[in-house]
Tab-separated table of C-alpha atoms in Angstrom:
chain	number	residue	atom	x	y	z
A	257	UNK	CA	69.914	-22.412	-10.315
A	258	UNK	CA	66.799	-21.137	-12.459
A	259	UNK	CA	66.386	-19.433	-15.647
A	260	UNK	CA	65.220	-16.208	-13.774
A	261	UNK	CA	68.423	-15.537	-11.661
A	262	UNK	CA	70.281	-16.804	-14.675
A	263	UNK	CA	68.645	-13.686	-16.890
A	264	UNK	CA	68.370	-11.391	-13.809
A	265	UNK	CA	72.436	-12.117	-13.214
A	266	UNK	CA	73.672	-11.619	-17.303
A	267	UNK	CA	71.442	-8.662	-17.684
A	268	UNK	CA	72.791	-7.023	-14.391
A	269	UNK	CA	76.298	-8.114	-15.390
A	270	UNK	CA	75.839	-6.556	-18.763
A	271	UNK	CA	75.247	-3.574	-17.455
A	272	UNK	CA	77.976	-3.436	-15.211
A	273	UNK	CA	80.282	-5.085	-17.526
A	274	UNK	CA	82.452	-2.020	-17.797
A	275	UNK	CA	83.925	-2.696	-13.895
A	276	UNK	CA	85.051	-6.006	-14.862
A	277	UNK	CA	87.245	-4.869	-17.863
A	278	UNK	CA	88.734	-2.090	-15.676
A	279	UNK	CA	89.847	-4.707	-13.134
A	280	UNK	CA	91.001	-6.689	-16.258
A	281	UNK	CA	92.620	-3.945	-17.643
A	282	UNK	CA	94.547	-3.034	-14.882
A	283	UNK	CA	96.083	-6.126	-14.317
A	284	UNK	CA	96.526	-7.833	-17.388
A	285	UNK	CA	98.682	-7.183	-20.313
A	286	UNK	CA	97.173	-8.577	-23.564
A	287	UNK	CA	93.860	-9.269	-25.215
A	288	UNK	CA	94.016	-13.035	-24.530
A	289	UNK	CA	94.327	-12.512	-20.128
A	290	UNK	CA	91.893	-9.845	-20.251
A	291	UNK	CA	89.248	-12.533	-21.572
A	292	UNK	CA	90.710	-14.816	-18.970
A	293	UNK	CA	90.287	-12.602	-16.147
A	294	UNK	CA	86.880	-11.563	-17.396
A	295	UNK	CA	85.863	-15.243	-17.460
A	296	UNK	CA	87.026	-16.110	-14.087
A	297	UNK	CA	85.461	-12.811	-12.574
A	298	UNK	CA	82.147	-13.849	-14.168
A	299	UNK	CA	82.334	-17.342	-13.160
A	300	UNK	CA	83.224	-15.925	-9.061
A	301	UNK	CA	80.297	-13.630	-9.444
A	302	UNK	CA	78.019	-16.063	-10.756
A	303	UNK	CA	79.120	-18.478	-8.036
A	304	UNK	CA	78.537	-15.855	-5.506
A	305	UNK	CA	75.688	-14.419	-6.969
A	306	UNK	CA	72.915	-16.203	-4.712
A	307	UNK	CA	74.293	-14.849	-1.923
A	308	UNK	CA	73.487	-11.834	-3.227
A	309	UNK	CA	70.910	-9.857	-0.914
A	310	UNK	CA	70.548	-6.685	-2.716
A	311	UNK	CA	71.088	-4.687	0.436
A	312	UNK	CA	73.885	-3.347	-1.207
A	313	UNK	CA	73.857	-2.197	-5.072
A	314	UNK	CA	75.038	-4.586	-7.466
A	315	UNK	CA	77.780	-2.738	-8.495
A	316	UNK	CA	79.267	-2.272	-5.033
A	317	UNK	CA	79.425	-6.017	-4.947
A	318	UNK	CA	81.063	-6.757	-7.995
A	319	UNK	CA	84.179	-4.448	-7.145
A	320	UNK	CA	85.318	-6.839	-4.371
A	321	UNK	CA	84.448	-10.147	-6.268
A	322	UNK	CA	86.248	-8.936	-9.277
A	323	UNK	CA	89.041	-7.468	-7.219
A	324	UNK	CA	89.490	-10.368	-4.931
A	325	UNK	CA	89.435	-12.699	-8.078
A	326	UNK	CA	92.271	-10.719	-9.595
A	327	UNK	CA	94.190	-10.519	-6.749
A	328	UNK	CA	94.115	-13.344	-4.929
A	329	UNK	CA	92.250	-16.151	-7.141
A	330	UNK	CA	93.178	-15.965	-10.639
A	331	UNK	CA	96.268	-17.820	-11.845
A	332	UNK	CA	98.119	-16.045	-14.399
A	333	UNK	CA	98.522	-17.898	-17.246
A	334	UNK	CA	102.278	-18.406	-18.036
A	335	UNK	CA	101.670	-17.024	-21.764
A	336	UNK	CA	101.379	-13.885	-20.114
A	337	UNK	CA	104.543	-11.536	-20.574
A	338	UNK	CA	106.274	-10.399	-17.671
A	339	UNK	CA	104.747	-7.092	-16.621
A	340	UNK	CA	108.023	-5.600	-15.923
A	341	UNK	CA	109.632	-6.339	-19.052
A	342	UNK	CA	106.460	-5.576	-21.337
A	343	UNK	CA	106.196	-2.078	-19.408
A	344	UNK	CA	109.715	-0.859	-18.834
A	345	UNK	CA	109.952	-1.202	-22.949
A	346	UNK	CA	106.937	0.947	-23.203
A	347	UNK	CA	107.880	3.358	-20.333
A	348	UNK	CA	111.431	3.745	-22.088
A	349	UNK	CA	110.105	5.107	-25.761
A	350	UNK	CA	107.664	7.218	-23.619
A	351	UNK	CA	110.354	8.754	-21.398
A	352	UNK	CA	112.761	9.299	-24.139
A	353	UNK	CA	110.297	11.218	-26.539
A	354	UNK	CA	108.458	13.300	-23.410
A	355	UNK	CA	106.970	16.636	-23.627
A	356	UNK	CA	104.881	18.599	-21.190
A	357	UNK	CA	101.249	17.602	-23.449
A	358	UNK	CA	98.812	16.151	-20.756
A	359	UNK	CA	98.016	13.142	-23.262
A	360	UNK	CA	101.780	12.426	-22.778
A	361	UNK	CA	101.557	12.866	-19.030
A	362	UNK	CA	98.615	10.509	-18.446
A	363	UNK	CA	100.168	7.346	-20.857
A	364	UNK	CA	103.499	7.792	-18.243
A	365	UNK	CA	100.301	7.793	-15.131
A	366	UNK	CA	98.899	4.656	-16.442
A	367	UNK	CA	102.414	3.470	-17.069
A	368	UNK	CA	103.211	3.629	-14.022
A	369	UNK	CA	99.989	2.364	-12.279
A	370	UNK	CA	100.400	-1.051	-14.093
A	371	UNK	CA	103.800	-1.310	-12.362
A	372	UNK	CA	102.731	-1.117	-8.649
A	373	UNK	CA	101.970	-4.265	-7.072
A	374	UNK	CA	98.639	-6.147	-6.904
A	375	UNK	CA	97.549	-4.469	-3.694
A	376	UNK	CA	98.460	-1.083	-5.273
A	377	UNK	CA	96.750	-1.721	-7.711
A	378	UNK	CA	93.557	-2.315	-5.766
A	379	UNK	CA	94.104	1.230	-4.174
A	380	UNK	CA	94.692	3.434	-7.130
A	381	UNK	CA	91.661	1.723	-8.618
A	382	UNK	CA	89.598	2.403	-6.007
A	383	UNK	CA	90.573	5.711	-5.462
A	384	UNK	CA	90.663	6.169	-9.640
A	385	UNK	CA	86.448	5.221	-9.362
A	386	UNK	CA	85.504	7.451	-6.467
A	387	UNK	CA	85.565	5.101	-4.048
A	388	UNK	CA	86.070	7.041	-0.375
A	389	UNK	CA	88.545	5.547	1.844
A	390	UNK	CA	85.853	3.533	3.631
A	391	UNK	CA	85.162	1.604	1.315
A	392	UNK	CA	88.896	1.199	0.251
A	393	UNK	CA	89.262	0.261	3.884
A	394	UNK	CA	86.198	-2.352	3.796
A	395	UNK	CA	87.148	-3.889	-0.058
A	396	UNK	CA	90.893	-4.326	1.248
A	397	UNK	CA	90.175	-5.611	5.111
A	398	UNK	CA	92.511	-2.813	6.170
A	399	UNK	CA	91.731	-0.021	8.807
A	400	UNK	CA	90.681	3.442	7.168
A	401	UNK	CA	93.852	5.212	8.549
A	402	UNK	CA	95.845	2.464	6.819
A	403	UNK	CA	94.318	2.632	3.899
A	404	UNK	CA	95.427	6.607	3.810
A	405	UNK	CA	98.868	6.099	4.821
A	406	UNK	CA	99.188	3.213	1.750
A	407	UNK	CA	97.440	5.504	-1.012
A	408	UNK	CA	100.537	8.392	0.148
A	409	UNK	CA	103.014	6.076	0.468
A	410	UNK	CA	101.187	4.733	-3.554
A	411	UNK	CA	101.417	8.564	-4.765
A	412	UNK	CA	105.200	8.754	-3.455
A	413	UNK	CA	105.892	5.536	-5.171
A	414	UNK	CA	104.088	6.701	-8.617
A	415	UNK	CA	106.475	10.028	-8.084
A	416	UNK	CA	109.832	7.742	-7.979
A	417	UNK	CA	108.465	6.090	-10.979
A	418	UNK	CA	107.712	9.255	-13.125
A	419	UNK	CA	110.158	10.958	-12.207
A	420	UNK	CA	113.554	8.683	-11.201
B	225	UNK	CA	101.018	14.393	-7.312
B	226	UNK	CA	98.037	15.330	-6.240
B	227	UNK	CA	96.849	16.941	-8.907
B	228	UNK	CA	98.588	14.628	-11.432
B	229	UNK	CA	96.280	11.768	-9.938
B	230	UNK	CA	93.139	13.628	-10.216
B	231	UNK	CA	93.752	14.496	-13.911
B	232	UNK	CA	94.191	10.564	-13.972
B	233	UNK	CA	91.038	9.920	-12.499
B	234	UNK	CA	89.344	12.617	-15.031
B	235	UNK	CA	90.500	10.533	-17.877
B	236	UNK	CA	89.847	6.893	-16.344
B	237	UNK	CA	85.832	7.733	-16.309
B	238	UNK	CA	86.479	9.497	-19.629
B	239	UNK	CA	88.024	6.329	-21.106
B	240	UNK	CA	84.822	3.838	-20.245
B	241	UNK	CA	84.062	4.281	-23.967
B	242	UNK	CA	86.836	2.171	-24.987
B	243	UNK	CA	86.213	-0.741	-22.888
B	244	UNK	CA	84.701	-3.614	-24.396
B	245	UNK	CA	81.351	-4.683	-24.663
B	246	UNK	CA	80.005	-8.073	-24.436
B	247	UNK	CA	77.091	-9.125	-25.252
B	248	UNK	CA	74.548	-10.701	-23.464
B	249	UNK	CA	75.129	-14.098	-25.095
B	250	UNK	CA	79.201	-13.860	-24.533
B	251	UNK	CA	78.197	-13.560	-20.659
B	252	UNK	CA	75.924	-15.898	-20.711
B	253	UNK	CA	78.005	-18.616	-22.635
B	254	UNK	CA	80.713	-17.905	-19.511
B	255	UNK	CA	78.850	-18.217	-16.320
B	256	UNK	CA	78.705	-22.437	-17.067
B	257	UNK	CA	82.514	-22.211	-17.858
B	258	UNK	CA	85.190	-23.947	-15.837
B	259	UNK	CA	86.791	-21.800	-13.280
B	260	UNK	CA	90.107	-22.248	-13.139
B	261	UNK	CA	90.879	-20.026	-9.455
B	262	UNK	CA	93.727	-21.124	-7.321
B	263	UNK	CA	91.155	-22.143	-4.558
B	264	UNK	CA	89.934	-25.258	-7.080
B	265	UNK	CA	93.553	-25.784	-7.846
B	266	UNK	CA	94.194	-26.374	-3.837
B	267	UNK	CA	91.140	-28.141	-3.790
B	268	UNK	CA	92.416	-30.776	-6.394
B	269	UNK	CA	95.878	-30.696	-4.958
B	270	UNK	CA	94.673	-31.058	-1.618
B	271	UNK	CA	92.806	-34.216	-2.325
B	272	UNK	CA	95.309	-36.179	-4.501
B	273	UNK	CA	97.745	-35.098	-1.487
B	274	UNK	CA	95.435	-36.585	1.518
B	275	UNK	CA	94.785	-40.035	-0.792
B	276	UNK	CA	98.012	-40.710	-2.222
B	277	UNK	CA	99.862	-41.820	1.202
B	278	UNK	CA	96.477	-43.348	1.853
B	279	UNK	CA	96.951	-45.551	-1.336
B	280	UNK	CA	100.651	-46.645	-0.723
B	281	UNK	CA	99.254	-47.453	2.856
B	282	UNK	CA	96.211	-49.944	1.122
B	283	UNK	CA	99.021	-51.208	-1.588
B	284	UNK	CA	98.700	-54.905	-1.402
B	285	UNK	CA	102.024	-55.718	-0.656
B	286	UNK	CA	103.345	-52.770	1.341
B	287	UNK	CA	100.500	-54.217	3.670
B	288	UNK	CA	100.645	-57.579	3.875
B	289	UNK	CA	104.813	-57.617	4.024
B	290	UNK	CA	103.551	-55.266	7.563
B	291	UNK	CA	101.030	-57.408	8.664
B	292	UNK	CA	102.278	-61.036	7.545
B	293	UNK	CA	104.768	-60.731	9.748
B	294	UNK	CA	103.508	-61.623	13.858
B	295	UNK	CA	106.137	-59.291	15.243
B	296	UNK	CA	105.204	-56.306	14.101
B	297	UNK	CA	101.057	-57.163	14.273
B	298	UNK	CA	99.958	-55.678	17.255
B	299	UNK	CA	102.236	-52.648	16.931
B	300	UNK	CA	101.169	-52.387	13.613
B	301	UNK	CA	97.343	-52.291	14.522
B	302	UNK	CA	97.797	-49.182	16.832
B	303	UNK	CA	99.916	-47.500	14.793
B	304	UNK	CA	97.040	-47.934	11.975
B	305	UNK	CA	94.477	-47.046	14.202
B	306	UNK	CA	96.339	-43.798	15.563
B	307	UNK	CA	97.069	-42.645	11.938
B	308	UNK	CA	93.256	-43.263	10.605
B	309	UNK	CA	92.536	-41.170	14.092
B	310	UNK	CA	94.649	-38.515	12.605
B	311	UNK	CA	93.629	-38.579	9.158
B	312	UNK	CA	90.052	-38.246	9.817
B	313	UNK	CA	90.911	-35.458	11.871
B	314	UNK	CA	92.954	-33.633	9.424
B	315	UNK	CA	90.018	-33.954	6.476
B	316	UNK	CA	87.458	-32.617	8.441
B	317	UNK	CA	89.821	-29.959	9.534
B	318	UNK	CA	90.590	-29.042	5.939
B	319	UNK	CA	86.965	-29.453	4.203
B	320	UNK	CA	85.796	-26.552	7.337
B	321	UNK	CA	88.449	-24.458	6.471
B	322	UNK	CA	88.257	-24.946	2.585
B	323	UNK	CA	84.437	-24.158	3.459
B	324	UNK	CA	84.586	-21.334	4.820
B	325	UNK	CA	86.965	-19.389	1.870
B	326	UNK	CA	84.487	-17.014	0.252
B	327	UNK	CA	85.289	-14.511	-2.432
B	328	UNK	CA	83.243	-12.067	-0.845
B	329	UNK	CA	84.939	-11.800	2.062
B	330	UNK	CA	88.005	-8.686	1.944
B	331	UNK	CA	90.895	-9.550	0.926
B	332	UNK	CA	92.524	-9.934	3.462
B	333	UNK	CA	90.409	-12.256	5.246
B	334	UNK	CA	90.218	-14.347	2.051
B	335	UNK	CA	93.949	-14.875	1.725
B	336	UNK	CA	94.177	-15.792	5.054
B	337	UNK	CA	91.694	-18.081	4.955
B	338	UNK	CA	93.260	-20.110	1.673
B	339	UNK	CA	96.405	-19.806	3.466
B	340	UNK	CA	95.170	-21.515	6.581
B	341	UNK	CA	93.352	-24.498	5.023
B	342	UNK	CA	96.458	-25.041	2.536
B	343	UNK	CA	98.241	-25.019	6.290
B	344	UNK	CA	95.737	-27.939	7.061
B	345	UNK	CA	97.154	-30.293	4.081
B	346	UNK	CA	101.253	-28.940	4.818
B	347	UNK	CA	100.822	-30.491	8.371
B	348	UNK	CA	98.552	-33.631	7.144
B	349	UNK	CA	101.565	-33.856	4.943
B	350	UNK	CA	104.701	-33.172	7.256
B	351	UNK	CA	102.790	-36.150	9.639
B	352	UNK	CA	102.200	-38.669	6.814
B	353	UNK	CA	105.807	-38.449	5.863
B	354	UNK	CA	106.728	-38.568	9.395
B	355	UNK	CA	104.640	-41.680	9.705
B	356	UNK	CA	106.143	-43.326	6.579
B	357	UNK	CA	109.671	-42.663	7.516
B	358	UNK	CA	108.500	-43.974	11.034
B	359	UNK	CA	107.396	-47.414	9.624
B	360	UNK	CA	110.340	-47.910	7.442
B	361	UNK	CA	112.686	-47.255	10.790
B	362	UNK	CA	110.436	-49.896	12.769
B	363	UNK	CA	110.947	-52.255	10.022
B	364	UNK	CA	114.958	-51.630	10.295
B	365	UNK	CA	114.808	-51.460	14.172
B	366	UNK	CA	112.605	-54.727	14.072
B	367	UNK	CA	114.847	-56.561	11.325
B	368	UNK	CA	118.078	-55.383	14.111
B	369	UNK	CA	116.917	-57.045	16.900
B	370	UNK	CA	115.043	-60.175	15.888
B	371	UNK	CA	115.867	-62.423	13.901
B	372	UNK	CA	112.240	-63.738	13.521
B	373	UNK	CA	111.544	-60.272	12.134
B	374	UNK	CA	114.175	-60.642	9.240
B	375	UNK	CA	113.404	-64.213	8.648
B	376	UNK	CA	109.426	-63.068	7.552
B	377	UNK	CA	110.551	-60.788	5.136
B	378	UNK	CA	109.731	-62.225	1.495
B	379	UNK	CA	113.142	-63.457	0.068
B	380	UNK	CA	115.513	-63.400	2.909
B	381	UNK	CA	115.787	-67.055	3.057
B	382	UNK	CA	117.319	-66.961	-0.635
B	383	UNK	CA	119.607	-64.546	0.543
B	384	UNK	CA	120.955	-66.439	3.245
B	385	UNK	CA	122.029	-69.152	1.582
B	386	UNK	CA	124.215	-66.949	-0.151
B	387	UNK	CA	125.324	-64.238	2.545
B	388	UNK	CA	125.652	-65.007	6.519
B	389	UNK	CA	123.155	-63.343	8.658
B	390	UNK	CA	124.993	-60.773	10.024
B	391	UNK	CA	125.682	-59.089	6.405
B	392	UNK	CA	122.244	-60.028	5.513
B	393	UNK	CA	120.835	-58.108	8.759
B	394	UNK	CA	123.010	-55.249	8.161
B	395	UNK	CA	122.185	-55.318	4.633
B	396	UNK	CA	118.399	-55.008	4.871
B	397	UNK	CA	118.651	-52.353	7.838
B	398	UNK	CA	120.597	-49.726	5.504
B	399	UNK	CA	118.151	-50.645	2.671
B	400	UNK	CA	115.399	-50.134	5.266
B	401	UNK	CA	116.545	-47.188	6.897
B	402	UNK	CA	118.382	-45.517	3.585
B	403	UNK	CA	114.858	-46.084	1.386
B	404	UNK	CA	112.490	-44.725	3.740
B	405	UNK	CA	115.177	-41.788	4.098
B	406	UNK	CA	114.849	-41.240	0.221
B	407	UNK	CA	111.302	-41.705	-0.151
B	408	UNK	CA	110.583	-39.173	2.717
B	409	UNK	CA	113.138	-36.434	1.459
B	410	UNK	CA	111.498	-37.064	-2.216
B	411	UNK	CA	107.976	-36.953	-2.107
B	412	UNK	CA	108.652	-33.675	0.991
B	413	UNK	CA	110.421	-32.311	-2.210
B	414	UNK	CA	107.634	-32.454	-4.683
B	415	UNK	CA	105.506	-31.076	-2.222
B	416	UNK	CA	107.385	-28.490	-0.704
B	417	UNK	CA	108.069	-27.220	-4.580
B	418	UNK	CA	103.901	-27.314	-5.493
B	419	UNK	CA	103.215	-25.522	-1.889
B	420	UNK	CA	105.536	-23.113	-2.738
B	421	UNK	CA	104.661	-22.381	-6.518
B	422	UNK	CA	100.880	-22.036	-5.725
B	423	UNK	CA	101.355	-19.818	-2.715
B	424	UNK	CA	103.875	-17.676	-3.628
B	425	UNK	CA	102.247	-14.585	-4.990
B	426	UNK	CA	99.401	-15.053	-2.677
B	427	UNK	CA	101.813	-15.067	1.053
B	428	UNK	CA	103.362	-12.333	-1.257
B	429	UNK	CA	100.016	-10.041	-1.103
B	430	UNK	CA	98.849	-11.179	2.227
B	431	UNK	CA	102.264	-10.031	4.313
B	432	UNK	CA	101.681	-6.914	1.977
B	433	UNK	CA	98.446	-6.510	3.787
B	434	UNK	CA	99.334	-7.454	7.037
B	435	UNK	CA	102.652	-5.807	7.362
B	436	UNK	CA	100.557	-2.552	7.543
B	437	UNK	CA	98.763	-3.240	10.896
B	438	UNK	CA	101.799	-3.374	12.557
């Protein structure tokens, strides 16, 4: 590999670096994952990176490598607390003290988000970047109409959650 | 709900501004890190699991108590020659699968994919094991019905002149047939157990996936 694609690759990735801590925020739970994710994602993109054509922006790219790394390649390290237990704690205090204020609202939405499963996960975060159900579709390897009936079947899900 | 998730998405672009920011030196100090994906994990895995019957087939004395003995030579030749066959099969089987894993595939695809060349080193593994517990039945089979089998076996003379033949036959077929029964069940154990730990959240995801196409 040569210093060129080396610079071009960091700089583009340091621009873009906000995608990668989404992903890693999403499905990780404390400071010390979230720099393991980050790692791994930038070691799959690198990896990947010279297959790179361009045809495609950058940024389009890096939401399936980082996704697919979360999902399906990273190994969770077993520091990690159990996302159940770590949210349902959280989601308690929350529920208890509620009020109508949308500040309120949104921590029980993001609550509830980081309890869905890995592949709902990849949906909602999708759908939470603009991403139109094609791509959804594409990213996941699902058909578009399946990728519609899993984001209602996601919202219904999200609605048990909030509101048991 | 609807509405509830678009207010969400409002405040997910809103909330870029907390995100961290690494430098360009952090970034670059990570790219020449070690990954540590579950795809280099089956890699490793994979390969101790294809050598290690290899290397208690090429242990010194496992082989020559085989191939000392005349009875069991020619038997023993094909049976090598059949299993290399196989072997050879099943590595270049698993190195075109493992090759063709890529993270840019969808998601889909790319769990299938490690699923199918783990697949690849589950039934190299089911047949090795089958082929060990195989030899260790010939062996008790052999020692049953000739006695020029049990006499080649290392130490058997010492036993005789303690025990008659006929509780010194019987004796070595249970050991036979009992220790290639435990070594089998054992080492399918460990593996089973590591197959199932690595896999587990991935099979977990990809039925997830593919339960929706039906």
């Amino acid at each position: 590999m040569n210093k060129e694609l080396e610079h071009k690759f960091v700089t583009e990735l340091e621009n873009n670096q906000n995608i990668v801590h989404k992903v890693c925020t999403l499905y990780t739970n404390d400071r010390d994952s979230h720099k393991d994710l980050f790692q791994e994602i930038t070691i799959q993109l690198w990896k990947a990176y010279p297959k790179f054509r361009g045809d495609s922006k950058f940024s389009t790219w890096m939401y399936r490598v980082a996704l697919n790394t979360a999902i399906t390649m990273y190994r969770k390290s077993k520091k990690r607390i159990r996302t159940q237990d770590y949210e349902s704690v959280i989601f308690k205090i929350t529920a208890d003290e509620y009020d109508e204020t949308e500040e309120q609202q949104l921590k029980l939405m993001y609550n509830a988000v980081k309890q869905l499963g890995d592949i709902d996960k990849a949906l909602v975060f999708l759908y939470l970047e603009d991403k139109n159900y094609t791509e959804i579709a594409e990213t996941l390897g699902i058909t578009e109409v399946n990728a519609r009936v899993k984001m209602n079947r996601i919202k219904n899900k999200l609605r048990t959650i909030l509101d048991p | 709900m609807m509405d509830e998730l678009e207010l969400l998405k409002k405040d997910w672009q809103k909330k870029e501004e907390h995100l961290p920011k690494l430098s360009y030196d952090e970034i670059h100090k990570m790219i020449w890190k070690k990954s540590s994906s579950i795809v280099k994990w089956i890699l490793i895995i994979s390969i101790l699991e294809i050598t290690l019957p290899q290397l208690l087939f090429l242990f010194p004395s496992f082989r020559s108590a085989i191939s000392d003995s005349s009875t069991f030579n020619s038997g023993y030749i094909a049976l090598s020659v059949f299993y290399y066959i196989v072997v050879i099969y099943f590595i270049y089987l698993f190195y075109k699968r493992y090759k063709e894993i890529s993270v840019l595939d969808d998601a889909k695809n790319l769990m299938r994919k490690i699923i199918s060349a783990r697949k690849t080193v589950l039934y190299y593994i089911i047949f090795s094991l089958s082929m060990l517990f195989l030899i260790f039945l010939y062996y008790a089979i052999g020692i049953y019905i000739s006695d020029e089998a049990l006499m080649s076996i290392e130490g058997v003379d010492r036993l005789l002149e303690k025990k008659s033949l006929e509780e010194t036959r019987n004796a070595l077929f249970w050991v036979f047939s009992l220790s290639g029964l435990a070594v089998t069940v054992v080492m399918g154990g460990i593996y089973f157990l590591l197959y199932g730990l690595l896999l587990r959240k991935l099979k977990r995801n990809y039925q997830e996936l593919k339960k929706m196409e039906v």
